[in-house]
Short mmCIF file of C-alpha atoms in Angstrom, two decimals:
data_model
loop_
_atom_site.label_atom_id
_atom_site.label_comp_id
_atom_site.label_asym_id
_atom_site.label_seq_id
_atom_site.Cartn_x
_atom_site.Cartn_y
_atom_site.Cartn_z
CA MET A 1 17.51 0.48 14.98
CA SER A 2 15.17 -2.38 14.15
CA ALA A 3 11.44 -1.95 13.64
CA PRO A 4 9.19 -4.32 15.64
CA GLY A 5 7.23 -6.47 13.22
CA ILE A 6 8.78 -4.86 10.14
CA ALA A 7 11.13 -7.09 8.15
CA GLY A 8 12.86 -4.39 6.11
CA LEU A 9 12.49 -1.17 4.13
CA HIS A 10 10.64 -2.66 1.15
CA LEU A 11 7.01 -3.69 1.71
CA VAL A 12 4.59 -4.65 -1.07
CA ARG A 13 0.81 -4.76 -0.77
CA PHE A 14 -0.93 -7.83 -2.16
CA GLY A 15 -3.86 -6.80 -4.34
CA THR A 16 -5.64 -9.64 -6.12
CA ALA A 17 -5.21 -13.35 -6.79
CA ALA A 18 -3.57 -12.46 -10.10
CA ASP A 19 -0.74 -10.76 -8.19
CA GLN A 20 0.76 -13.94 -6.77
CA GLY A 21 3.33 -14.48 -9.50
CA TYR A 22 4.96 -11.12 -8.79
CA PHE A 23 5.75 -12.18 -5.23
CA LEU A 24 7.34 -15.52 -6.10
CA ASP A 25 10.27 -17.11 -7.91
CA ALA A 26 12.57 -14.44 -9.38
CA PHE A 27 10.74 -11.69 -7.48
CA ALA A 28 10.88 -13.41 -4.08
CA GLY A 29 14.14 -11.72 -3.20
CA THR A 30 13.15 -8.24 -4.35
CA TYR A 31 11.09 -7.23 -1.30
CA ASP A 32 11.06 -7.76 2.46
CA GLN A 33 7.45 -8.10 3.57
CA ILE A 34 3.87 -8.51 2.32
CA VAL A 35 0.86 -6.45 3.42
CA VAL A 36 -2.47 -8.25 2.91
CA ASN A 37 -5.90 -6.64 3.10
CA ALA A 38 -8.49 -8.31 5.33
CA ASN A 39 -10.99 -8.56 2.49
CA MET A 40 -8.54 -10.72 0.52
CA ILE A 41 -8.22 -13.07 3.50
CA ALA A 42 -12.02 -13.24 3.76
CA HIS A 43 -12.46 -13.65 0.00
CA MET A 44 -10.14 -16.64 -0.46
CA PRO A 45 -8.81 -17.85 2.90
CA ALA A 46 -7.54 -21.22 1.68
CA ALA A 47 -5.70 -19.72 -1.27
CA MET A 48 -4.17 -17.02 0.91
CA ALA A 49 -3.13 -19.54 3.56
CA GLY A 50 -1.45 -21.61 0.88
CA PHE A 51 0.17 -18.58 -0.75
CA LEU A 52 1.56 -17.08 2.46
CA ALA A 53 2.52 -20.30 4.24
CA VAL A 54 3.61 -22.54 1.41
CA ARG A 55 4.61 -20.45 -1.57
CA ALA A 56 5.76 -16.98 -0.49
CA LYS A 57 7.10 -17.85 2.99
CA LYS A 58 7.62 -14.15 3.67
CA PRO A 59 6.85 -12.04 6.74
CA PHE A 60 3.41 -10.47 6.42
CA PHE A 61 0.75 -8.62 8.32
CA ILE A 62 -2.96 -8.07 7.76
CA ASP A 63 -4.57 -4.67 7.31
CA PRO A 64 -7.94 -5.02 9.12
CA GLN A 65 -9.48 -2.30 6.91
CA THR A 66 -11.86 -1.04 9.58
CA ILE A 67 -11.77 2.31 7.79
CA ALA A 68 -13.83 0.73 4.99
CA PHE A 69 -16.98 1.00 7.11
CA GLN A 70 -16.52 4.71 7.80
CA HIS A 71 -17.48 5.95 4.33
CA GLU A 72 -20.40 5.61 1.95
CA VAL A 73 -21.23 1.91 1.69
CA ASP A 74 -21.47 1.71 -2.12
CA HIS A 75 -17.92 0.36 -2.43
CA LEU A 76 -18.91 -2.59 -0.23
CA LEU A 77 -21.74 -3.58 -2.56
CA SER A 78 -21.56 -6.01 -5.44
CA THR A 79 -21.96 -4.73 -9.00
CA SER A 80 -22.35 -8.13 -10.63
CA LYS A 81 -25.55 -8.89 -12.52
CA LYS A 82 -26.50 -11.69 -10.11
CA SER A 83 -26.00 -9.89 -6.80
CA ALA A 84 -25.99 -6.18 -7.64
CA GLY A 85 -26.66 -4.05 -4.56
CA GLU A 86 -25.85 -6.75 -2.02
CA ILE A 87 -22.87 -6.55 0.33
CA LYS A 88 -19.99 -8.48 -1.22
CA ARG A 89 -19.33 -11.92 0.21
CA SER A 90 -15.85 -11.02 1.49
CA TRP A 91 -17.17 -7.98 3.35
CA LYS A 92 -20.04 -10.03 4.78
CA ARG A 93 -17.47 -12.38 6.25
CA ILE A 94 -15.51 -9.51 7.78
CA ILE A 95 -18.65 -7.92 9.21
CA GLN A 96 -19.58 -11.27 10.73
CA CYS A 97 -16.12 -11.65 12.28
CA TYR A 98 -15.86 -8.08 13.59
CA GLY A 99 -19.40 -7.95 14.98
CA ASN A 100 -20.90 -4.87 16.60
CA PRO A 101 -20.83 -1.95 16.20
CA ILE A 102 -19.88 -2.69 12.57
CA ALA A 103 -22.53 -5.38 12.12
CA GLN A 104 -25.26 -3.16 13.53
CA ALA A 105 -24.39 -0.26 11.23
CA LEU A 106 -24.01 -2.50 8.16
CA ASN A 107 -27.40 -4.15 8.56
CA PRO A 108 -28.18 -5.62 5.11
CA GLU A 109 -31.62 -4.01 5.13
CA SER A 110 -30.36 -0.45 5.62
CA PRO A 111 -26.54 -0.28 5.74
CA ARG A 112 -24.97 2.99 6.80
CA PRO A 113 -21.47 4.31 7.56
CA ILE A 114 -20.33 3.96 11.16
CA LEU A 115 -20.05 7.03 13.40
CA PRO A 116 -17.87 7.92 16.40
CA ASP A 117 -20.95 7.58 18.61
CA ASP A 118 -21.16 3.89 17.66
CA PHE A 119 -18.05 3.29 19.78
CA LYS A 120 -19.18 5.06 22.96
CA ASP A 121 -19.78 1.88 24.93
CA ASP A 122 -16.39 0.78 26.29
CA LYS A 123 -17.48 -2.82 26.82
CA GLU A 124 -18.70 -3.20 23.25
CA CYS A 125 -15.64 -1.40 21.88
CA ARG A 126 -13.32 -3.70 23.84
CA ALA A 127 -15.09 -6.76 22.46
CA PHE A 128 -14.90 -5.33 18.94
CA CYS A 129 -11.14 -4.76 19.24
CA GLY A 130 -10.72 -8.30 20.53
CA ARG A 131 -12.54 -9.71 17.51
CA VAL A 132 -10.48 -7.63 15.07
CA THR A 133 -7.36 -8.92 16.80
CA ASP A 134 -8.63 -12.50 16.61
CA PHE A 135 -9.29 -12.16 12.88
CA GLN A 136 -5.68 -11.16 12.25
CA ASN A 137 -4.32 -13.83 14.58
CA ASP A 138 -6.54 -16.75 13.71
CA GLU A 139 -8.34 -16.48 10.38
CA LEU A 140 -5.50 -17.94 8.31
CA SER A 141 -4.31 -20.43 10.90
CA ASN A 142 -7.87 -21.72 11.34
CA GLU A 143 -8.12 -22.20 7.59
CA PHE A 144 -4.81 -24.02 7.68
CA LYS A 145 -6.02 -26.37 10.43
CA THR A 146 -9.79 -26.77 10.18
CA GLY A 147 -11.07 -24.85 7.14
CA GLU A 148 -13.10 -26.40 4.32
CA ASP A 149 -9.94 -26.83 2.24
CA ALA A 150 -7.63 -27.59 5.17
CA ALA A 151 -6.69 -31.04 3.84
CA TYR A 152 -5.55 -29.59 0.53
CA VAL A 153 -3.64 -26.73 2.18
CA GLN A 154 -1.98 -29.18 4.57
CA PHE A 155 -1.02 -31.40 1.62
CA LEU A 156 0.66 -28.47 -0.12
CA ALA A 157 2.39 -27.55 3.12
CA GLN A 158 3.64 -31.09 3.63
CA GLU A 159 4.99 -31.20 0.09
CA ALA A 160 6.83 -27.93 0.76
CA GLY A 161 8.09 -29.05 4.16
CA VAL A 162 6.00 -26.44 6.02
CA LYS A 163 4.67 -27.60 9.39
CA GLU A 164 2.43 -24.66 10.26
CA LEU A 165 1.40 -21.23 9.08
CA VAL A 166 3.76 -18.45 10.06
CA PRO A 167 1.62 -15.94 11.99
CA PRO A 168 1.39 -12.25 11.08
CA SER A 169 4.41 -10.27 12.24
CA LEU A 170 2.30 -7.65 14.03
CA ILE A 171 -1.27 -6.76 14.97
CA VAL A 172 -2.95 -3.60 13.69
CA ALA A 173 -5.45 -1.92 16.00
CA PRO A 174 -8.80 -0.85 14.49
CA TYR A 175 -8.38 2.57 12.89
CA PHE A 176 -10.44 5.29 11.25
CA PHE A 177 -9.82 8.29 9.00
CA LEU A 178 -8.86 11.59 10.60
CA ASN A 179 -9.84 14.79 8.80
CA ALA A 180 -10.03 18.32 10.14
CA SER A 181 -13.83 18.31 10.48
CA PHE A 182 -14.18 15.45 12.97
CA PHE A 183 -10.58 15.15 14.10
CA ASP A 184 -11.15 15.00 17.86
CA GLN A 185 -14.03 12.53 17.72
CA TRP A 186 -12.27 9.96 15.56
CA LEU A 187 -8.91 10.47 17.27
CA ASP A 188 -10.55 9.52 20.56
CA VAL A 189 -11.97 6.35 18.97
CA ASN A 190 -8.58 5.45 17.50
CA LEU A 191 -6.78 5.91 20.82
CA ARG A 192 -9.33 3.84 22.71
CA CYS A 193 -9.12 1.08 20.09
CA LEU A 194 -5.34 1.11 20.46
CA GLU A 195 -5.64 0.80 24.23
CA PHE A 196 -8.24 -1.99 24.05
CA THR A 197 -6.22 -3.90 21.45
CA ARG A 198 -3.12 -3.75 23.65
CA ALA A 199 -5.22 -5.10 26.53
CA ALA A 200 -6.56 -7.91 24.33
CA LEU A 201 -3.03 -8.94 23.35
CA GLN A 202 -1.88 -8.88 26.96
CA LYS A 203 -4.86 -10.97 28.05
CA GLN A 204 -3.99 -13.57 25.41
CA GLY A 205 -0.30 -13.52 26.32
CA ASN A 206 0.32 -12.43 22.74
CA LYS A 207 3.63 -10.60 22.48
CA LYS A 208 3.31 -9.53 18.86
CA PRO A 209 4.13 -5.86 18.18
CA LEU A 210 1.11 -3.55 18.08
CA ALA A 211 0.74 -1.10 15.19
CA ALA A 212 -1.30 2.09 15.09
CA GLN A 213 -2.44 2.88 11.57
CA LEU A 214 -2.77 6.64 11.08
CA VAL A 215 -4.94 7.59 8.11
CA ILE A 216 -5.08 11.35 7.75
CA SER A 217 -6.18 14.01 5.31
CA GLN A 218 -3.64 16.34 3.76
CA GLU A 219 -5.27 19.16 5.72
CA VAL A 220 -4.37 17.41 8.98
CA LEU A 221 -0.81 16.94 7.74
CA LEU A 222 -0.38 20.55 6.65
CA THR A 223 -2.06 22.19 9.65
CA ASP A 224 0.68 22.54 12.25
CA LYS A 225 -1.75 22.55 15.18
CA LEU A 226 -3.49 19.34 14.10
CA ARG A 227 -0.28 17.58 13.14
CA GLU A 228 1.32 18.40 16.49
CA LYS A 229 -1.85 17.41 18.34
CA LEU A 230 -1.80 14.03 16.60
CA ILE A 231 1.84 13.42 17.52
CA ALA A 232 1.27 14.44 21.14
CA ALA A 233 -1.86 12.30 21.47
CA TYR A 234 0.00 9.11 20.60
CA ARG A 235 3.09 10.07 22.55
CA ASN A 236 0.91 10.47 25.65
CA SER A 237 -1.42 7.54 24.98
CA LYS A 238 -1.92 4.82 27.57
CA ALA A 239 -1.04 2.08 25.10
CA LYS A 240 1.82 3.37 23.00
CA PRO A 241 2.15 1.51 19.68
CA ASP A 242 5.34 -0.28 18.70
CA VAL A 243 5.13 0.98 15.14
CA PHE A 244 3.12 3.55 13.17
CA LEU A 245 1.61 2.71 9.78
CA LEU A 246 1.05 5.98 7.92
CA TRP A 247 -1.45 6.61 5.12
CA ILE A 248 -1.87 10.19 3.92
CA ASP A 249 -4.89 10.69 1.68
CA SER A 250 -3.96 10.96 -2.04
CA PHE A 251 -0.38 11.90 -1.17
CA THR A 252 1.31 11.85 -4.58
CA GLU A 253 4.95 12.73 -4.02
CA GLN A 254 5.49 14.07 -7.56
CA GLU A 255 2.80 16.74 -7.02
CA LEU A 256 3.99 18.17 -3.68
CA SER A 257 5.76 21.40 -2.80
CA VAL A 258 8.85 21.70 -0.63
CA GLY A 259 6.63 22.86 2.24
CA GLU A 260 4.25 19.92 1.90
CA LEU A 261 7.15 17.47 1.86
CA ALA A 262 8.63 19.25 4.88
CA SER A 263 5.34 18.69 6.75
CA TYR A 264 5.53 15.01 5.87
CA VAL A 265 9.09 14.80 7.18
CA ALA A 266 8.05 16.67 10.35
CA LEU A 267 5.22 14.20 10.96
CA VAL A 268 7.49 11.18 10.61
CA GLU A 269 10.12 12.80 12.83
CA GLY A 270 7.51 13.62 15.47
CA LEU A 271 6.00 10.15 15.53
CA ALA A 272 9.45 8.56 15.70
CA SER A 273 10.84 11.00 18.27
CA ASP A 274 10.50 8.56 21.18
CA GLY A 275 12.11 5.70 19.29
CA ARG A 276 9.07 4.27 17.52
CA ALA A 277 9.34 3.24 13.89
CA VAL A 278 7.17 4.61 11.09
CA VAL A 279 6.12 2.88 7.86
CA ASN A 280 4.66 4.78 4.92
CA LEU A 281 1.98 2.49 3.51
CA TYR A 282 1.77 4.39 0.21
CA GLY A 283 5.09 5.87 -0.81
CA GLY A 284 7.31 6.39 -3.83
CA PHE A 285 10.89 7.30 -4.64
CA PHE A 286 11.01 10.38 -2.41
CA SER A 287 10.08 8.33 0.66
CA VAL A 288 12.62 5.65 -0.21
CA ALA A 289 15.38 8.22 -0.72
CA ALA A 290 14.46 10.05 2.50
CA ALA A 291 14.47 6.78 4.43
CA ARG A 292 17.82 5.71 3.02
CA PHE A 293 19.73 9.02 3.06
CA GLY A 294 18.07 11.75 5.16
CA VAL A 295 17.28 12.11 8.83
CA LEU A 296 14.40 9.74 8.20
CA LYS A 297 16.96 6.98 7.75
CA LYS A 298 16.41 5.64 11.25
CA LYS A 299 12.81 6.79 11.57
CA LEU A 300 11.01 5.87 8.37
CA MET A 301 11.70 2.14 8.58
CA GLY A 302 9.49 0.94 5.76
CA VAL A 303 7.95 2.17 2.51
CA CYS A 304 5.14 0.15 0.95
CA HIS A 305 3.65 0.17 -2.54
CA GLY A 306 1.29 -1.96 -4.58
CA LEU A 307 2.06 -3.66 -7.86
CA GLU A 308 0.58 -0.93 -9.99
CA TYR A 309 -0.88 2.22 -8.48
CA GLY A 310 0.03 1.76 -4.83
CA GLU A 311 2.38 4.72 -4.34
CA SER A 312 -0.60 6.94 -3.52
CA LYS A 313 -4.18 6.11 -2.61
CA PRO A 314 -7.34 8.10 -1.87
CA VAL A 315 -9.01 7.27 1.42
CA VAL A 316 -12.51 7.33 -0.05
CA PRO A 317 -12.66 4.57 -2.71
CA ILE A 318 -13.09 5.77 -6.27
CA SER A 319 -14.73 3.57 -8.87
CA GLY A 320 -15.49 3.94 -12.55
CA GLY A 321 -12.06 5.08 -13.72
CA VAL A 322 -10.70 3.81 -17.01
CA PRO A 323 -7.49 1.80 -16.51
CA VAL A 324 -4.65 2.76 -18.85
CA ALA A 325 -1.32 1.15 -19.60
CA LYS A 326 1.47 3.00 -17.79
CA TYR A 327 5.20 2.44 -17.99
CA TYR A 328 7.40 3.28 -15.01
CA VAL A 329 10.05 5.60 -16.45
CA PRO A 330 13.14 5.30 -14.21
CA ALA A 331 14.43 8.70 -15.28
CA ILE A 332 11.20 10.29 -13.98
CA HIS A 333 10.59 7.91 -11.03
CA ALA A 334 6.94 7.73 -12.04
CA ARG A 335 4.46 5.76 -14.13
CA LEU A 336 3.57 7.62 -17.31
CA SER A 337 0.98 7.11 -20.02
CA SER A 338 2.28 5.56 -23.22
CA ARG A 339 2.29 8.90 -25.03
CA VAL A 340 4.28 10.76 -22.38
CA ALA A 341 6.57 7.82 -21.67
CA ALA A 342 7.44 7.59 -25.37
CA ARG A 343 8.18 11.33 -25.46
CA VAL A 344 10.55 11.04 -22.51
CA ILE A 345 12.27 7.98 -23.94
CA ARG A 346 12.67 9.67 -27.31
CA GLN A 347 14.21 12.73 -25.65
CA LEU A 348 16.62 10.43 -23.79
CA GLY A 349 17.60 8.83 -27.10
CA GLY A 350 16.32 5.49 -25.94
CA PHE A 351 14.64 4.49 -29.19
CA LYS A 352 17.81 4.80 -31.32
CA THR A 353 19.22 1.35 -30.59
CA VAL A 354 18.76 -1.54 -28.19
CA GLU A 355 21.99 -0.55 -26.46
CA ALA A 356 20.76 3.03 -26.09
CA PHE A 357 17.47 1.87 -24.55
CA ARG A 358 19.28 -0.29 -22.03
CA GLN A 359 21.78 2.42 -21.10
CA ARG A 360 19.45 5.43 -21.04
CA VAL A 361 16.04 3.98 -20.17
CA CYS A 362 16.10 0.53 -18.56
CA ASP A 363 18.03 -2.72 -18.63
CA CYS A 364 15.87 -4.74 -16.22
CA ALA A 365 14.99 -8.35 -16.98
CA ALA A 366 11.52 -7.40 -18.26
CA CYS A 367 12.84 -4.77 -20.67
CA ARG A 368 15.61 -7.08 -21.86
CA SER A 369 13.03 -9.73 -22.71
CA VAL A 370 10.92 -7.24 -24.71
CA ILE A 371 13.40 -4.78 -26.25
CA LYS A 372 15.61 -6.97 -28.45
CA LYS A 373 15.81 -5.52 -31.97
CA ASP A 374 13.66 -2.43 -32.58
CA PRO A 375 13.01 -0.39 -29.38
CA LEU A 376 10.38 1.91 -30.92
CA LYS A 377 8.32 -0.95 -32.33
CA GLU A 378 8.81 -3.33 -29.43
CA PHE A 379 7.93 -0.70 -26.83
CA SER A 380 4.30 -1.20 -27.92
CA GLU A 381 4.35 -4.38 -25.82
CA PHE A 382 4.23 -2.06 -22.80
CA THR A 383 1.29 -0.03 -24.17
CA GLU A 384 -1.17 -2.28 -26.06
CA THR A 385 -4.86 -2.17 -25.10
CA LYS A 386 -8.08 -4.03 -25.92
CA ILE A 387 -11.83 -3.46 -25.56
CA SER A 388 -13.55 -5.50 -22.85
CA THR A 389 -17.27 -5.76 -22.07
CA PHE A 390 -18.59 -6.52 -18.59
CA TRP A 391 -21.43 -5.88 -16.13
CA ARG A 392 -21.31 -2.89 -13.77
CA SER A 393 -24.19 -1.86 -11.51
CA GLY A 394 -26.50 -4.12 -13.46
CA LYS A 395 -25.53 -2.62 -16.83
CA ARG A 396 -23.39 -3.93 -19.65
CA VAL A 397 -20.49 -1.58 -20.38
CA SER A 398 -17.43 -1.60 -22.65
CA MET A 399 -14.06 -0.12 -21.71
CA GLU A 400 -10.51 -0.09 -23.01
CA PHE A 401 -8.04 -2.05 -20.89
CA PRO A 402 -4.36 -2.91 -21.17
CA THR A 403 -3.87 -6.38 -22.64
CA ALA A 404 -2.74 -9.16 -20.32
CA ARG A 405 0.70 -9.04 -21.92
CA THR A 406 0.93 -5.28 -21.45
CA SER A 407 -0.04 -5.49 -17.78
CA ASP A 408 2.41 -8.32 -17.17
CA ASN A 409 5.29 -6.53 -18.90
CA CYS A 410 4.61 -3.25 -17.08
CA THR A 411 4.24 -4.92 -13.69
CA GLN A 412 7.40 -6.99 -14.04
CA HIS A 413 9.34 -3.92 -15.14
CA TYR A 414 7.90 -1.90 -12.26
CA MET A 415 8.88 -4.49 -9.66
CA TRP A 416 12.44 -4.71 -10.95
CA ARG A 417 12.86 -0.94 -11.04
CA ARG A 418 11.43 -0.40 -7.55
CA TYR A 419 13.75 -3.10 -6.21
CA ARG A 420 16.68 -1.21 -7.69
CA GLU A 421 15.55 2.06 -6.10
CA TYR A 422 15.42 0.42 -2.68
CA THR A 423 18.83 -1.23 -2.99
CA GLU A 424 21.19 0.40 -5.50
CA ALA A 425 24.45 1.73 -4.11
CA THR A 426 24.28 5.52 -4.28
CA THR A 427 24.33 8.59 -2.06
CA LEU A 428 22.09 11.55 -1.33
CA LYS A 429 24.50 13.81 -3.20
CA GLU A 430 24.41 11.59 -6.29
CA VAL A 431 20.62 11.30 -6.20
CA CYS A 432 20.17 15.08 -5.94
CA LYS A 433 22.60 15.68 -8.81
CA SER A 434 20.76 13.15 -10.97
CA LEU A 435 17.43 14.85 -10.22
CA ARG A 436 18.76 18.32 -11.05
CA ASP A 437 20.41 17.13 -14.25
CA GLY A 438 17.20 15.39 -15.29
CA PHE A 439 15.19 18.54 -14.65
CA ASP A 440 17.49 20.66 -16.82
CA ARG A 441 17.37 18.15 -19.65
CA LEU A 442 13.67 17.31 -19.67
CA LYS A 443 11.81 20.41 -18.48
CA THR A 444 11.48 21.91 -21.96
CA PRO A 445 10.60 18.86 -24.10
CA VAL A 446 8.49 17.11 -21.46
CA GLY A 447 7.08 19.95 -19.35
CA LEU A 448 6.98 20.85 -15.67
CA GLU A 449 3.87 18.74 -15.08
CA PHE A 450 5.97 15.60 -15.38
CA VAL A 451 9.42 16.69 -14.19
CA GLY A 452 8.73 19.59 -11.81
CA HIS A 453 9.34 17.34 -8.81
CA PHE A 454 12.97 17.02 -9.91
CA ALA A 455 13.51 20.65 -8.93
CA ILE A 456 11.70 20.20 -5.60
CA TRP A 457 12.90 16.86 -4.29
CA PRO A 458 16.61 17.77 -3.87
CA GLU A 459 15.77 20.71 -1.62
CA ALA A 460 13.29 18.64 0.38
CA LEU A 461 15.72 15.75 0.73
CA GLN A 462 18.59 17.99 1.76
CA GLY A 463 16.34 19.86 4.14
CA ALA A 464 15.71 16.53 5.85
CA ASP A 465 19.38 15.63 5.90
#
């Protein structure tokens, strides 16, 4: 079974301009497809056109991020000293492109979150869906052809032998968050947006696959009645999507029970029951293993992550957190703080010798370039931090951040390890045995907080087999 618009199992979400290097050169063959947020396209259209068309040359699609206007508007506002309190330039561009009802709600004088009632007028909603579709279809290609930096982008393309920008592989209908409180109201908006987007594509003669992005609370997932209602609503919709893009609020696989994972499997099975593919936009090792080995093998057709913390994401943006250096420990299938990671590695005997580190912890290219003589001492290159001072909300603040070298080492290591998880030759039986053995070995020295999922995942994976 192939998934319309989905190039393969391994999708990676592009975060910031600094991420580009992890999508190119040695890493170009480690993933199948790129997911790009609309605000990145609006923020630096020429750079993104050049990156996607000339440098990466990978299948991609654009997340229109219409959900961003559904919540408190603070996350849309600038915190820089010069423009604190104003809507950020990238979001202004998106609001301008999407138009009403977004533009009306996000009036610069008194911006507010959008409501289901804002979409009552079918004519206005149709026009809105058409504009969101046009943004995904045309924003990059327009930049490539007629944008302010078009000549430069075209020069780069000519040098690389690229004649035109490869268009996005699919179109995502406008979408909004579904929680238990206002489930019916927002579900109706989502279904109408799906229908109107399908109509817009048909009117244009655009045969790109249409994706429905389902963003749901854990309560919706775990409430049988709501989960089944969601599945039935899309199964019976007038404009059935070609693929589902799934985002479950703060769905951290290492923290879930067997029952919670079973609900996740049931949702994917239900959505895919009539032959439609599902992609988990924020997933980790459990999702990858379930997609490769369990009954989700031909249903969960893609699992996406970011370069750092993209295996789980809260729907409502959270700001103000202190970033910390985290090392992805393959034996745990999770990023851990330097203190906990060191404890696990020590228990595995990884600090004894270079050979021991490579055999028991990691032998990826990043770790080989760092761990050469003294594993315990050299491991600090994955954990170093520095104090940085910057402006936030008009105030000067100081925080501890990972050094540039630390972030680079951790990100390279993470990308290599995730690639291996998506591709290494193994079986469900071998994976489950490895998880159980790891639990028995690490539960006492490390604690259930960090390895408890090893006892849960085998049952959940086998239950889905």
